[in-house]
Short mmCIF file of N, CA and C in Angstrom, two decimals:
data_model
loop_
_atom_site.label_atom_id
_atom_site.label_comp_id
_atom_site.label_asym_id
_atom_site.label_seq_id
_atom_site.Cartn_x
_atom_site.Cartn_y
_atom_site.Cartn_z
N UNK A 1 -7.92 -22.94 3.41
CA UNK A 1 -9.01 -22.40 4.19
C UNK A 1 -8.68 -20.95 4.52
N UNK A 2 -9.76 -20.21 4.50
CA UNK A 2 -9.44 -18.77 4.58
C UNK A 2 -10.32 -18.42 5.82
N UNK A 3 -9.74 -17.38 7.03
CA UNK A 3 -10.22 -17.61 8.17
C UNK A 3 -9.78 -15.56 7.93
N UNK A 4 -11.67 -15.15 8.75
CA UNK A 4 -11.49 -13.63 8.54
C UNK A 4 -11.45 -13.31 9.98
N UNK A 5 -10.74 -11.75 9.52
CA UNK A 5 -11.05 -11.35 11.31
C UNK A 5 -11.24 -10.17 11.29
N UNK A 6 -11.76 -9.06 11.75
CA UNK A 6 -12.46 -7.78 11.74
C UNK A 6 -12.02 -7.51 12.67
N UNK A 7 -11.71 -6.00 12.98
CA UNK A 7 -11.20 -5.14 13.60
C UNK A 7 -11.52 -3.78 13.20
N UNK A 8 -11.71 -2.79 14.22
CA UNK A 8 -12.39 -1.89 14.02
C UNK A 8 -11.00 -0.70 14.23
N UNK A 9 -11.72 0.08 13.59
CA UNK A 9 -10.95 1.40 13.56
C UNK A 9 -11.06 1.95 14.88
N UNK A 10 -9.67 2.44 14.95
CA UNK A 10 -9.92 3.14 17.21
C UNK A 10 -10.11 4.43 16.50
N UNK A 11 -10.79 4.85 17.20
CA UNK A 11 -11.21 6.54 17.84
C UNK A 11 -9.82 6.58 18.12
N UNK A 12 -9.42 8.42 17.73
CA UNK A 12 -8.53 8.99 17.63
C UNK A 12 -9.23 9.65 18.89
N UNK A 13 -7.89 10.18 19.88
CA UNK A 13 -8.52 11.35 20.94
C UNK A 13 -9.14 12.63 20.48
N UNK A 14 -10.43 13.04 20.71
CA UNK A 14 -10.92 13.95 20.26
C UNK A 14 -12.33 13.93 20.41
N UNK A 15 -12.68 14.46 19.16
CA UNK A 15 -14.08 14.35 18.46
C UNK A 15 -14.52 12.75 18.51
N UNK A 16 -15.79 12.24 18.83
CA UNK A 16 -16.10 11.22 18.47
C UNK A 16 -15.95 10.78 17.09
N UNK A 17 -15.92 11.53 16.16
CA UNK A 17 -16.39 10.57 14.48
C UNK A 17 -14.88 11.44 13.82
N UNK A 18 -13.99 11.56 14.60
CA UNK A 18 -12.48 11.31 14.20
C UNK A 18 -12.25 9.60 14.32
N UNK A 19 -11.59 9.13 13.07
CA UNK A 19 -10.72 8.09 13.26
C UNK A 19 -9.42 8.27 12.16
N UNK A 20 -9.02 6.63 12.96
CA UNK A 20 -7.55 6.74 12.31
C UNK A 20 -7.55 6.85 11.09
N UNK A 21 -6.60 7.31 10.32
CA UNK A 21 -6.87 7.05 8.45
C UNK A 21 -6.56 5.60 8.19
N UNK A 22 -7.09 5.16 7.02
CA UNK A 22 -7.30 3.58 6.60
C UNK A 22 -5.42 2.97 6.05
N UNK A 23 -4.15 3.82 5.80
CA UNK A 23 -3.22 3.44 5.97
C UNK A 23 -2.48 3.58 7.28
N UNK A 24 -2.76 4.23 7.77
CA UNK A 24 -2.00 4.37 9.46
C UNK A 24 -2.44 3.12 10.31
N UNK A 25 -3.88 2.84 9.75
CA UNK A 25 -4.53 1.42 10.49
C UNK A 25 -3.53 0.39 9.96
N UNK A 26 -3.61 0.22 8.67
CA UNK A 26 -3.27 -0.89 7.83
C UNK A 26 -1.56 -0.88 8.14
N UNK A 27 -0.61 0.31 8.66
CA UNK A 27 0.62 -0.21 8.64
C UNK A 27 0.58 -1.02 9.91
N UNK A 28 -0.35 -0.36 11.27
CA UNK A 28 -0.04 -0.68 12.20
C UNK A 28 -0.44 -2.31 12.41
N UNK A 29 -1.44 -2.96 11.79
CA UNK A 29 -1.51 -4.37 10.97
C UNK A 29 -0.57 -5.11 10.72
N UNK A 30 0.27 -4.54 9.68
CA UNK A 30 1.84 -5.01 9.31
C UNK A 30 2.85 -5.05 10.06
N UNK A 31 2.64 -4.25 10.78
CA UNK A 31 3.80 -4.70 12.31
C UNK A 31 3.54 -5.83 12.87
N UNK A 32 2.11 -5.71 13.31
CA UNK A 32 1.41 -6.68 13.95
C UNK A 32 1.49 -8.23 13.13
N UNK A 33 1.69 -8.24 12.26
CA UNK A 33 1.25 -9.34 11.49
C UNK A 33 2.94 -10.12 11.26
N UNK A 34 3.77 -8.59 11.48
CA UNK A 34 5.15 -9.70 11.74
C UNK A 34 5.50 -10.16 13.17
N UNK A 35 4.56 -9.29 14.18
CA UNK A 35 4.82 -9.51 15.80
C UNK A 35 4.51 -11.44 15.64
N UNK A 36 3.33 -11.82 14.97
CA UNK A 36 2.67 -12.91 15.16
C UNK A 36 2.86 -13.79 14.63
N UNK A 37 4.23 -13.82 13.53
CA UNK A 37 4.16 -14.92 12.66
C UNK A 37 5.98 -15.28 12.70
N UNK A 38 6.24 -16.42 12.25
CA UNK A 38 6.68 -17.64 12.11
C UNK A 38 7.56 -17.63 11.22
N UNK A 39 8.55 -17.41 10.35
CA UNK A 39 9.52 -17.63 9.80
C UNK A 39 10.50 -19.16 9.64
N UNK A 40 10.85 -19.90 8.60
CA UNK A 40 11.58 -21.00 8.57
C UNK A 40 13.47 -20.02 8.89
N UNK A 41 14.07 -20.92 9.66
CA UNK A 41 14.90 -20.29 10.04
C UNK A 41 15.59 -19.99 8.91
N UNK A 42 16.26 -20.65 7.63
CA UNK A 42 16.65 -19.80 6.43
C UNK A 42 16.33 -18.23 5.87
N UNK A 43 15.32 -18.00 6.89
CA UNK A 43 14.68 -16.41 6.09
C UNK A 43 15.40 -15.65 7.04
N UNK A 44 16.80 -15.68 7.91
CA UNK A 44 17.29 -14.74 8.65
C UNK A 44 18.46 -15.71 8.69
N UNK A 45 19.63 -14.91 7.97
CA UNK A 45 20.87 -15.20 7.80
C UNK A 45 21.61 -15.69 9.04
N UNK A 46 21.48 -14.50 10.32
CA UNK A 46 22.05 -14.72 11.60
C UNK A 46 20.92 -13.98 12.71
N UNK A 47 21.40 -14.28 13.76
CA UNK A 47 20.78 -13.85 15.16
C UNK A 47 20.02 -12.68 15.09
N UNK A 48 21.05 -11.48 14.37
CA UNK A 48 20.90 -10.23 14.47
C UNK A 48 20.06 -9.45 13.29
N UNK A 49 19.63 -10.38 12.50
CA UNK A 49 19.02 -9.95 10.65
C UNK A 49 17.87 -9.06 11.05
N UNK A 50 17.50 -8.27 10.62
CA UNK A 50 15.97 -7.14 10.97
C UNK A 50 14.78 -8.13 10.39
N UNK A 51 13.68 -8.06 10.87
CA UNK A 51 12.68 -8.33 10.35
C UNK A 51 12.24 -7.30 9.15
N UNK A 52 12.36 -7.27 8.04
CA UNK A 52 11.95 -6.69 6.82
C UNK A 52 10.58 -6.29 6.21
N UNK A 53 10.30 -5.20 6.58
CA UNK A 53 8.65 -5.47 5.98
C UNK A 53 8.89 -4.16 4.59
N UNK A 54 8.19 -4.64 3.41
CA UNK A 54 8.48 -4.04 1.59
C UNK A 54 7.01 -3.57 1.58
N UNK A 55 7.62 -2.61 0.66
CA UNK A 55 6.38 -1.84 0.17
C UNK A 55 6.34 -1.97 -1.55
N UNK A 56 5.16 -3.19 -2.55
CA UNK A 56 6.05 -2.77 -3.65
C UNK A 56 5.06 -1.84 -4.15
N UNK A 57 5.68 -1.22 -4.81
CA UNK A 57 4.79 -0.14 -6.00
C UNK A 57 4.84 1.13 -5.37
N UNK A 58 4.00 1.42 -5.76
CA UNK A 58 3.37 3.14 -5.59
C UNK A 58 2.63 2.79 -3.98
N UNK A 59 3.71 3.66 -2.98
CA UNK A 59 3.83 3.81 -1.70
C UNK A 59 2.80 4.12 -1.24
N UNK A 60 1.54 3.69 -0.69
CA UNK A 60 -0.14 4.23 0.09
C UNK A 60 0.46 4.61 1.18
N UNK A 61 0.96 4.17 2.35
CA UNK A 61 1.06 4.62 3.71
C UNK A 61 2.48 5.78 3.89
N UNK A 62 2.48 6.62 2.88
CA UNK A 62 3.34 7.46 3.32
C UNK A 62 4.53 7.67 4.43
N UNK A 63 4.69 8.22 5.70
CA UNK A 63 5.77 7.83 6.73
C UNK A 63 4.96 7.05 7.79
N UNK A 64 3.70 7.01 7.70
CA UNK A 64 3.22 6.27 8.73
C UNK A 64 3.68 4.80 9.16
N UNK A 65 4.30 3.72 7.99
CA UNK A 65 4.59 2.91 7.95
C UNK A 65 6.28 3.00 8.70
N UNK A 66 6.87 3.89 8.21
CA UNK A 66 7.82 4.49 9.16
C UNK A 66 8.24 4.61 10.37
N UNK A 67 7.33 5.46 10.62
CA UNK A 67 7.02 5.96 11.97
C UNK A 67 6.85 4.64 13.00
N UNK A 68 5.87 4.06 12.53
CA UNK A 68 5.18 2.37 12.99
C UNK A 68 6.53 2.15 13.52
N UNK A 69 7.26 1.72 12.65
CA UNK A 69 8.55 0.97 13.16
C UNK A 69 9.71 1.30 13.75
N UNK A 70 9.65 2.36 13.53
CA UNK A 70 10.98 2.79 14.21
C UNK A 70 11.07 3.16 15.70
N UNK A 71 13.04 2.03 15.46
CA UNK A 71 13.33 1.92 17.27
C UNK A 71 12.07 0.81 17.92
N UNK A 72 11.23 -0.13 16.74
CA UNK A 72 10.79 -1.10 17.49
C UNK A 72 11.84 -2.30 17.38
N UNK A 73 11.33 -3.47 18.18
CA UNK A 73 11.96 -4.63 17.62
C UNK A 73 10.76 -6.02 18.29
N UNK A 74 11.03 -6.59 17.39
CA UNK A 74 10.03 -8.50 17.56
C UNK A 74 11.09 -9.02 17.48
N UNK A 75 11.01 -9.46 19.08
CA UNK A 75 12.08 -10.97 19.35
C UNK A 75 13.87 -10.09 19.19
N UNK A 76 13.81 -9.61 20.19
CA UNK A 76 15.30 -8.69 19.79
C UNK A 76 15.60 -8.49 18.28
N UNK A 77 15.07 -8.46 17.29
CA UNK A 77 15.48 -8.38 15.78
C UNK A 77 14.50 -6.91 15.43
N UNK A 78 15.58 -5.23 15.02
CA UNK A 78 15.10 -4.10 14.41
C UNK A 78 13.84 -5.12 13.48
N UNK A 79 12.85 -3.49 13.22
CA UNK A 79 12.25 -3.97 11.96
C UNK A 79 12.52 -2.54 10.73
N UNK A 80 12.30 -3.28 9.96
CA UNK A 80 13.08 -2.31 8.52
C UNK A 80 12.14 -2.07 7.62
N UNK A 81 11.54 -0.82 7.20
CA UNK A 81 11.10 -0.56 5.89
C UNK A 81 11.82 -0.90 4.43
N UNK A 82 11.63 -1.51 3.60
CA UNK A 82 11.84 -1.57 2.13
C UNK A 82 11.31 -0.75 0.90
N UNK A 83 11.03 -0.07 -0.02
CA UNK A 83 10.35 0.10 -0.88
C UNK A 83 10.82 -0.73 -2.10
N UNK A 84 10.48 -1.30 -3.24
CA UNK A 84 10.60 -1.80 -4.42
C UNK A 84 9.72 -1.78 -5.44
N UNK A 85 10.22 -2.46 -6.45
CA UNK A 85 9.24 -2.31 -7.54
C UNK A 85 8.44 -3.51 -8.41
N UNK A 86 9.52 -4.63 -8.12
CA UNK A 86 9.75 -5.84 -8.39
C UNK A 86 9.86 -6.97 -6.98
N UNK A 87 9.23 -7.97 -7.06
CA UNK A 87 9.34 -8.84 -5.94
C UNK A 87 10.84 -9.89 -6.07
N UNK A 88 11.95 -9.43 -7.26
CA UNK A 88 13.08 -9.55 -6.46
C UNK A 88 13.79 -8.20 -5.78
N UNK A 89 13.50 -7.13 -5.73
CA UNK A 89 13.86 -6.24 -4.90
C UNK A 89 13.20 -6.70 -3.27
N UNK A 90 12.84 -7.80 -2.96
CA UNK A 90 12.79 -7.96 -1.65
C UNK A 90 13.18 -9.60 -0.84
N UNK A 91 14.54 -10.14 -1.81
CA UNK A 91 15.09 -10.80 -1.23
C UNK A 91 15.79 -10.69 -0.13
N UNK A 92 15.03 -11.61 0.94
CA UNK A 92 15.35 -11.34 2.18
C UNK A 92 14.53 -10.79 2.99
N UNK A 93 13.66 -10.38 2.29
CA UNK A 93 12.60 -9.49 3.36
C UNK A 93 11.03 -10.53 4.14
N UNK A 94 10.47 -10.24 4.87
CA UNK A 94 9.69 -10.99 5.42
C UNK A 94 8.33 -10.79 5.06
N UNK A 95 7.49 -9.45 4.74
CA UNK A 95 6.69 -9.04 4.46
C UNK A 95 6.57 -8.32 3.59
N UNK A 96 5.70 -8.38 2.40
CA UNK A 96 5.69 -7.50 1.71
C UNK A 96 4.09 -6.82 1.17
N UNK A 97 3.96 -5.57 1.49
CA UNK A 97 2.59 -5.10 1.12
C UNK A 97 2.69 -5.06 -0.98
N UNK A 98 1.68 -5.27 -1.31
CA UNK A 98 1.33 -4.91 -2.74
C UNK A 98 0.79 -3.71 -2.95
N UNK A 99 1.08 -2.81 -3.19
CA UNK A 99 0.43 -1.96 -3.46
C UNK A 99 -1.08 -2.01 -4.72
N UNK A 100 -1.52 -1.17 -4.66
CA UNK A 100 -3.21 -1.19 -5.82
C UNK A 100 -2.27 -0.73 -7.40
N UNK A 101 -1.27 -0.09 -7.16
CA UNK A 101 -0.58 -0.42 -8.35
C UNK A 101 -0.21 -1.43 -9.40
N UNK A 102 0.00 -2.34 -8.36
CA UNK A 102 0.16 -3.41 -9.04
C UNK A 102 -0.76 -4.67 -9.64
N UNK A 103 -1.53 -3.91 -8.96
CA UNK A 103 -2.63 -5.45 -8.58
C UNK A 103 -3.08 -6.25 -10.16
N UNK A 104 -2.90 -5.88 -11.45
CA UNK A 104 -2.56 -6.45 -12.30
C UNK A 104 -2.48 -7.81 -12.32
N UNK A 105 -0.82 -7.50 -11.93
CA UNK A 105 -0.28 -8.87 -11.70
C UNK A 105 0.27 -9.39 -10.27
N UNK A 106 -0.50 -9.28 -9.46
CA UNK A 106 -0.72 -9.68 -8.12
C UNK A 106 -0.11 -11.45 -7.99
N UNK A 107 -1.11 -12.01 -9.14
CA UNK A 107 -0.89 -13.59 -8.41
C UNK A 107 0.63 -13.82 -9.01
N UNK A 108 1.67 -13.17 -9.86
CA UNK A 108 2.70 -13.72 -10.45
C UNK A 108 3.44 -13.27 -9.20
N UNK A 109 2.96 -11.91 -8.67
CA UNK A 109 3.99 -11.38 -7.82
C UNK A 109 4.12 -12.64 -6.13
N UNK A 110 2.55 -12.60 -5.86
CA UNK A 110 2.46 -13.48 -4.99
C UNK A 110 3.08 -14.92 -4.87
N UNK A 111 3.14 -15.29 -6.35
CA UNK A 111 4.07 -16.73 -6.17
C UNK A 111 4.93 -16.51 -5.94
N UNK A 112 6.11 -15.34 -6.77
CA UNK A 112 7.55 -15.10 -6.36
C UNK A 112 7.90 -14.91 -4.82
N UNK A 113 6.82 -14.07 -4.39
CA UNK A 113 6.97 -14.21 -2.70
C UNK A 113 7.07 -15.36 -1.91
N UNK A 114 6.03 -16.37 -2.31
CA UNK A 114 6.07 -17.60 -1.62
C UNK A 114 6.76 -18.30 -1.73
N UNK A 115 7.90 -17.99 -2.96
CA UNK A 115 9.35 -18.83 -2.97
C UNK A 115 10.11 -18.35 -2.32
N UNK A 116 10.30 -17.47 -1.80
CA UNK A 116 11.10 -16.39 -0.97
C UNK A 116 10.65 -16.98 0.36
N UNK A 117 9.33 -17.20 0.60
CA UNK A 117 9.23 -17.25 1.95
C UNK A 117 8.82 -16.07 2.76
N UNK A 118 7.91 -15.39 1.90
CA UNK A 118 7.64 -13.72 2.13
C UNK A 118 6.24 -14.42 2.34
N UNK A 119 5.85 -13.99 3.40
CA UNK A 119 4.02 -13.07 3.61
C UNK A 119 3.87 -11.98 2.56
N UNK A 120 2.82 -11.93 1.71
CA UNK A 120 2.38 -11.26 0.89
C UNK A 120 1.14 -10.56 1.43
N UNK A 121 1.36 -9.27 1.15
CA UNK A 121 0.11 -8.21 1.64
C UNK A 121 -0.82 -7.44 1.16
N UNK A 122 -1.93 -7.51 0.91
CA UNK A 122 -2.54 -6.57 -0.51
C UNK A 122 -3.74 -6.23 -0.05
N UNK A 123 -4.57 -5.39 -1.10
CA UNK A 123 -5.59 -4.93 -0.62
C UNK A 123 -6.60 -5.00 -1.90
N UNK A 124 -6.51 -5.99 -2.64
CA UNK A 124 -7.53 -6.17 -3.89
C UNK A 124 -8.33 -7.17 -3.61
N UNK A 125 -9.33 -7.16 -4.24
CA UNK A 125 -10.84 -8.16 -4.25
C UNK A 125 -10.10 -10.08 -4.56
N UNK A 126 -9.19 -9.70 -5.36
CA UNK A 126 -8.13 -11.03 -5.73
C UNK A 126 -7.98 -11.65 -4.95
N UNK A 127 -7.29 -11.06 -2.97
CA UNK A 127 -6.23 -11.36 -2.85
C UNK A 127 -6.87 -13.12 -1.76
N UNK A 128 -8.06 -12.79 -1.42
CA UNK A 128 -8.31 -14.34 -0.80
C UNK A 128 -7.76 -15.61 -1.54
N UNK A 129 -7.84 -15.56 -3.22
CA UNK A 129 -7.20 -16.52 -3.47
C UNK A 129 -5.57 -16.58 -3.77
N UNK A 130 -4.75 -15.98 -4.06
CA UNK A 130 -3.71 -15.35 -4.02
C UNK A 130 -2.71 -15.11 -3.09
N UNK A 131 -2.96 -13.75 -2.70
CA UNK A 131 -2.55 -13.17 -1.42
C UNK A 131 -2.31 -14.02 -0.03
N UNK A 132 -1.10 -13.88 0.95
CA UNK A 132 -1.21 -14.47 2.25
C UNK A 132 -2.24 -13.74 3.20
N UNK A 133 -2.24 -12.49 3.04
CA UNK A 133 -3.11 -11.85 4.09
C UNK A 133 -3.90 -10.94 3.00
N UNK A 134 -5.26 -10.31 3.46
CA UNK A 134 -5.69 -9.64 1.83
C UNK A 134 -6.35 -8.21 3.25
N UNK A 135 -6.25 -7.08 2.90
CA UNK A 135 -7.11 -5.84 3.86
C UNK A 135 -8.29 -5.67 3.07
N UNK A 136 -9.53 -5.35 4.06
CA UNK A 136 -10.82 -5.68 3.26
C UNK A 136 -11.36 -3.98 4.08
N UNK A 137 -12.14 -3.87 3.88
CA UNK A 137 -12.78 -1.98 4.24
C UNK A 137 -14.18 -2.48 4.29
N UNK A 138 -14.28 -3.00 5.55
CA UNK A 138 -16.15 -3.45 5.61
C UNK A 138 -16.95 -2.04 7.00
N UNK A 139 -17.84 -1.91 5.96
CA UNK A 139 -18.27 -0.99 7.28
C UNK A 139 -17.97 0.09 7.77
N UNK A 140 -16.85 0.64 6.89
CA UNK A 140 -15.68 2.02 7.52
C UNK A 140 -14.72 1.07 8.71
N UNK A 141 -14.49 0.02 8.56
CA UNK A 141 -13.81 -0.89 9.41
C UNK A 141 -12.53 -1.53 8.44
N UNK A 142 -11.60 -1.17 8.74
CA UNK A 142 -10.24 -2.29 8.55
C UNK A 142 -10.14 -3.70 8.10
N UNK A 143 -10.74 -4.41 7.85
CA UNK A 143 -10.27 -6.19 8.21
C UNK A 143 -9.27 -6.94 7.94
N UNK A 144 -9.30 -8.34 7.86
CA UNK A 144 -8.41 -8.73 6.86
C UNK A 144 -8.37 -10.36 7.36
N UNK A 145 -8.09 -10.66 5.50
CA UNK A 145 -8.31 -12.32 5.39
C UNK A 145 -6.86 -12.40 5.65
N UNK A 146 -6.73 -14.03 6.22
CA UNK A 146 -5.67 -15.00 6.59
C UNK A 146 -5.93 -16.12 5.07
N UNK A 147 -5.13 -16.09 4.38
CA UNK A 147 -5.37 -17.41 3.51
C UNK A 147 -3.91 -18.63 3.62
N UNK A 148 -4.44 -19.11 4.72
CA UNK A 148 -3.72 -20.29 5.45
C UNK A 148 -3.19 -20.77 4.46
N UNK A 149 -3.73 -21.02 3.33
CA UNK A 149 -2.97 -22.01 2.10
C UNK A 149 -1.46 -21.47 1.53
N UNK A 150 -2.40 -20.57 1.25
CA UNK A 150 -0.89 -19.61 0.69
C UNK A 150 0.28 -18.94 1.76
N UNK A 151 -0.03 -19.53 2.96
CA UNK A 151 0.87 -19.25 3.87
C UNK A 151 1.76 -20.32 4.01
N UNK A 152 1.05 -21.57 4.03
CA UNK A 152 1.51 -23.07 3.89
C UNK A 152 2.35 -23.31 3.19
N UNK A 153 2.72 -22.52 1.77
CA UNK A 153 3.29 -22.35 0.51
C UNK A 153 4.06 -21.48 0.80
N UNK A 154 4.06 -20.39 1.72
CA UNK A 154 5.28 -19.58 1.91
C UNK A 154 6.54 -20.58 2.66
N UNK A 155 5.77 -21.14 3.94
CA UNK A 155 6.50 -21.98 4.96
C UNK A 155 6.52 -21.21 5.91
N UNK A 156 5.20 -20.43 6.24
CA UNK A 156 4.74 -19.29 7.30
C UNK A 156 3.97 -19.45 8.38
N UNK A 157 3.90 -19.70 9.35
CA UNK A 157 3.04 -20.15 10.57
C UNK A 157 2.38 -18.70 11.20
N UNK A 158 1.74 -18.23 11.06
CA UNK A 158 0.76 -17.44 12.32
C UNK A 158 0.40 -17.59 13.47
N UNK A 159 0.74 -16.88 14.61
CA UNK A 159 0.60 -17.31 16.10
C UNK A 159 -1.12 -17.22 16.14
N UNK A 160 -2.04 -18.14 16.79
CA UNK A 160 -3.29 -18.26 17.12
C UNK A 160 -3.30 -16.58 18.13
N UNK A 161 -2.76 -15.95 18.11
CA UNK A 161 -2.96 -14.59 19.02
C UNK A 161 -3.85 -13.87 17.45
N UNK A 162 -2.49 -13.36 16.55
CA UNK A 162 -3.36 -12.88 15.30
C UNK A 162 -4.40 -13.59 14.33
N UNK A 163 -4.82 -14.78 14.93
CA UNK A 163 -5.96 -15.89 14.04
C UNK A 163 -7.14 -15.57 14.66
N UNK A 164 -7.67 -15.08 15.74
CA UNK A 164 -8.57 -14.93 17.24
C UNK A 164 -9.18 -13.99 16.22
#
């Protein structure tokens, strides 16, 4: 079952018809989306492991994704940028965005994640069936699907805070 949720772009201080850019939204998402979710305890070696969020392919959110994280932490555990190219360059990691680079081969990449135990992140027309979370651009608005199934298959729980 795939369950959507919309969210709107904030007004930047300023001008009224300033907003945020559509990756500065979307990293701040990915934080969010590890604030809210669930891990089987095997996906963190010890107490102290970072929460991991990957970027694969050709990098969209520039340092914004960066910036996002740093000097935060969910649940006393840093969170860590990755870049890769391949979805074994992110063994160990918790999240991983797909870049439009890849989107090709999205669903091969997406299974390798769900053996890992990775949330998979993307932004193609694909990713409802595929993808754990998919970013959708409705309206000049942000969104983004939850596809519960393929989360089920990671061994990923979502807190009902980010399901609302």
């Amino acid at each position: 079952m795939l369950l959507l949720l919309v969210i709107a772009l904030l007004p930047c201080p300023g001008p009224a018809n300033d907003v945020l850019p559509e990756y500065d939204v979307k990293a701040a998402f990915l934080f969010n989306i590890a604030k809210y979710t669930t891990w089987p305890e095997e996906s963190f070696p010890d107490e102290s492991s970072p929460i991991t969020i990957g970027v694969l392919g050709k990098d969209p959110f520039g340092s914004s994704l960066d910036r996002i994280v740093q000097n935060r932490r969910i649940e006393n555990r840093r969170v860590i940028v990755r870049r890769g190219t391949s979805p074994s360059d992110f063994k160990g990691a918790h999240i991983v965005f797909i870049a439009g680079s890849d989107r090709d081969r999205i669903a091969a990449i997406c299974a390798a994640l769900e053996e890992m135990h990775i949330v998979s992140v993307a932004d193609s027309p694909v990713v409802q069936r595929v993808a754990t979370v998919g970013f959708l651009i409705e309206k000049r608005r942000v969104s983004f699907v939850v596809n519960l199934a393929a989360a089920d298959r990671a061994h990923v729980r979502f807190s009902s805070k980010l399901l609302k």
